[in-house]
Amino acid sequence: MSKRESPEHSRPPAPAAWKVPMVAAAVATALCCALKLWADVTTFGDEEFWLPLGLLLAIPVAVWMVLIAVGCVRYANWWRLGLLVPLLVVATVALAGFAVPGRIGWQLARSDMDRAAAECDTLQSGQSDSSYRSAAIGVYEFHHIESGGGGECEFYLSKHYPGVRSGFLYLPNAAAPVSDIDHEYVSLGDSWYYFRA
């Protein structure tokens, strides 16, 4: 009794005309995901980038879906290249969801931020209520920096200018801030907090 060939083995391998656009879709997806991860590195967590990311991903994902449908029906071993796009998207969502890029950005800037907090009074950039000077510290670009009593220092990220709503807070001698409906605080250790309003 002869073995019957499985449908997968009876189909031809995927040609270059299928592989090239599949690789292009994967590369475009990887670039979009890298943009999201870099946005999270430089702002700790860029929640507002999810919508533009979805719009950026629409074309490569649409191309990927068409190619997957064709590959499923016509070619053997289509899934090897076909898994790249969903793996990239899932990895990006998981990394962003667990704030991994934000934590990496924080570690890259940590020593610079410690020095800036120690010099907060001299770094405070507001000359008046309407005049601010931006500052680059580590991987971050700040719209302005404000000092407070007891060594407190607030660093407002430029990302959301003119409605600056996120940044870093240094509270060396105060109780930890508590998150509520209007404000979220993430402890970064050693009197440092990320805040988002």
XYZ file of C-alpha atoms in Angstrom:
197
model
C 0.000 0.000 0.000
C 1.576 3.280 -1.093
C 1.562 6.317 1.088
C -0.525 9.174 -0.148
C 1.223 12.506 -0.307
C -0.138 15.177 2.008
C -1.599 18.275 0.351
C 1.306 20.324 1.794
C 3.888 18.153 0.009
C 1.991 18.169 -3.292
C 2.090 21.965 -3.526
C 5.076 23.834 -4.999
C 7.350 25.959 -2.827
C 6.573 29.656 -2.646
C 8.111 31.578 -5.550
C 10.085 34.802 -5.267
C 7.017 36.707 -6.520
C 5.297 35.694 -3.263
C 8.329 35.829 -0.935
C 9.524 39.316 -1.870
C 6.268 41.143 -0.999
C 5.946 38.986 2.143
C 9.419 40.046 3.276
C 8.596 43.669 2.359
C 5.421 43.494 4.493
C 7.467 42.064 7.377
C 10.124 44.791 7.049
C 7.463 47.533 6.932
C 5.798 46.009 10.007
C 9.157 45.818 11.810
C 9.808 49.503 11.075
C 6.359 50.506 12.398
C 6.888 48.432 15.533
C 10.363 49.910 16.015
C 8.832 53.411 15.829
C 6.395 52.498 18.601
C 9.114 51.000 20.789
C 11.382 54.029 20.283
C 8.485 56.362 21.110
C 8.079 54.435 24.376
C 11.820 54.639 25.114
C 11.828 58.421 24.752
C 8.566 59.131 26.614
C 8.439 56.121 28.981
C 5.046 55.094 27.611
C 3.522 56.727 24.548
C -0.143 55.704 24.726
C -1.113 58.185 22.028
C 1.038 56.410 19.425
C -1.245 53.337 19.258
C -3.674 54.996 16.804
C -0.996 56.268 14.392
C 0.716 52.876 14.679
C -2.498 51.136 13.683
C -2.840 53.437 10.689
C 0.803 52.865 9.710
C 0.366 49.104 9.989
C -2.807 48.989 7.896
C -1.048 48.677 4.528
C 1.600 46.044 5.396
C -0.954 43.999 7.335
C -3.430 44.157 4.429
C -0.667 42.993 2.048
C 0.250 40.252 4.527
C -3.368 39.038 4.750
C -3.696 38.751 0.965
C -0.365 36.943 0.711
C -1.300 34.569 3.539
C -4.553 33.681 1.779
C -2.682 32.970 -1.456
C 0.101 31.073 0.330
C -2.359 28.895 2.258
C -4.014 27.732 -0.905
C -1.126 27.494 -3.344
C 2.263 27.004 -1.682
C 4.028 24.590 0.624
C 5.697 25.899 3.771
C 4.078 29.345 3.419
C 3.814 29.687 7.172
C 7.558 30.146 7.716
C 7.519 33.667 6.303
C 3.852 34.129 7.164
C 4.520 34.109 10.903
C 6.892 37.085 10.863
C 4.242 39.819 10.801
C 2.072 38.463 13.638
C 5.154 37.686 15.746
C 6.405 41.260 15.337
C 3.025 42.721 16.279
C 2.553 40.416 19.287
C 6.099 41.100 20.530
C 5.560 44.874 20.232
C 2.246 44.771 22.089
C 3.761 42.596 24.841
C 6.876 44.761 25.249
C 4.850 47.988 25.302
C 2.230 46.464 27.611
C 4.865 45.580 30.193
C 6.628 48.979 29.758
C 9.895 47.296 28.756
C 10.971 50.063 26.327
C 10.082 52.721 28.904
C 12.178 50.967 31.550
C 15.089 50.684 29.109
C 14.861 54.409 28.342
C 14.763 55.148 32.055
C 17.881 53.048 32.706
C 19.701 54.807 29.866
C 18.864 58.229 31.311
C 18.970 57.399 35.022
C 22.384 58.836 35.907
C 21.671 62.014 33.916
C 18.298 62.348 35.640
C 19.894 61.951 39.085
C 22.344 64.745 38.276
C 19.526 66.932 36.929
C 17.460 66.387 40.080
C 20.438 67.441 42.214
C 20.662 70.668 40.175
C 16.909 71.202 39.888
C 16.921 74.788 41.186
C 19.407 75.876 38.528
C 17.686 73.847 35.810
C 14.233 75.236 36.493
C 13.567 76.793 33.155
C 10.479 78.923 33.721
C 11.335 82.616 33.702
C 7.656 83.519 33.816
C 4.318 81.776 33.452
C 4.525 82.002 29.666
C 8.272 81.584 29.111
C 9.902 78.151 29.256
C 13.149 76.700 28.013
C 13.300 73.065 26.924
C 16.035 70.739 28.146
C 17.431 67.462 26.828
C 18.438 65.000 29.536
C 19.470 61.480 28.582
C 17.006 60.151 25.985
C 14.308 62.625 27.045
C 13.341 66.060 25.775
C 11.654 68.132 28.465
C 9.369 71.099 27.869
C 10.219 72.514 31.270
C 11.489 71.616 34.730
C 10.043 72.847 38.024
C 11.596 72.671 41.468
C 9.630 72.414 44.673
C 10.225 72.419 48.388
C 12.251 69.673 50.060
C 14.278 68.795 46.955
C 11.221 67.969 44.837
C 11.726 68.248 41.089
C 9.252 67.817 38.217
C 10.360 67.153 34.645
C 7.613 67.742 32.047
C 8.099 65.885 28.757
C 7.827 67.865 25.525
C 5.792 65.120 23.873
C 2.388 66.536 24.754
C 3.119 70.244 24.306
C 1.160 72.530 24.655
C -0.858 70.315 27.025
C 2.093 68.842 28.910
C 0.617 65.887 30.808
C 3.468 63.482 31.504
C 6.969 63.418 32.881
C 9.079 62.425 35.850
C 8.781 63.410 39.467
C 11.580 63.277 42.032
C 10.322 63.235 45.637
C 13.250 62.594 47.993
C 11.550 63.558 51.259
C 7.856 63.047 50.621
C 5.339 60.238 50.723
C 4.791 58.320 47.513
C 2.096 59.872 45.329
C -1.091 57.863 44.892
C -2.655 57.238 41.478
C -6.257 58.296 41.005
C -8.684 58.769 38.116
C -6.892 61.915 36.902
C -3.260 61.001 37.576
C -1.234 57.835 37.169
C 2.084 57.380 38.974
C 4.576 54.604 38.260
C 7.328 54.067 40.818
C 10.802 53.902 39.293
C 12.611 53.389 42.589
C 14.744 55.716 44.732
C 12.177 58.536 45.026
C 11.561 58.641 41.245
C 8.111 58.404 39.636
C 6.756 58.601 36.119
C 3.467 60.504 35.985
C 0.744 60.867 33.404
C -2.382 62.996 33.703
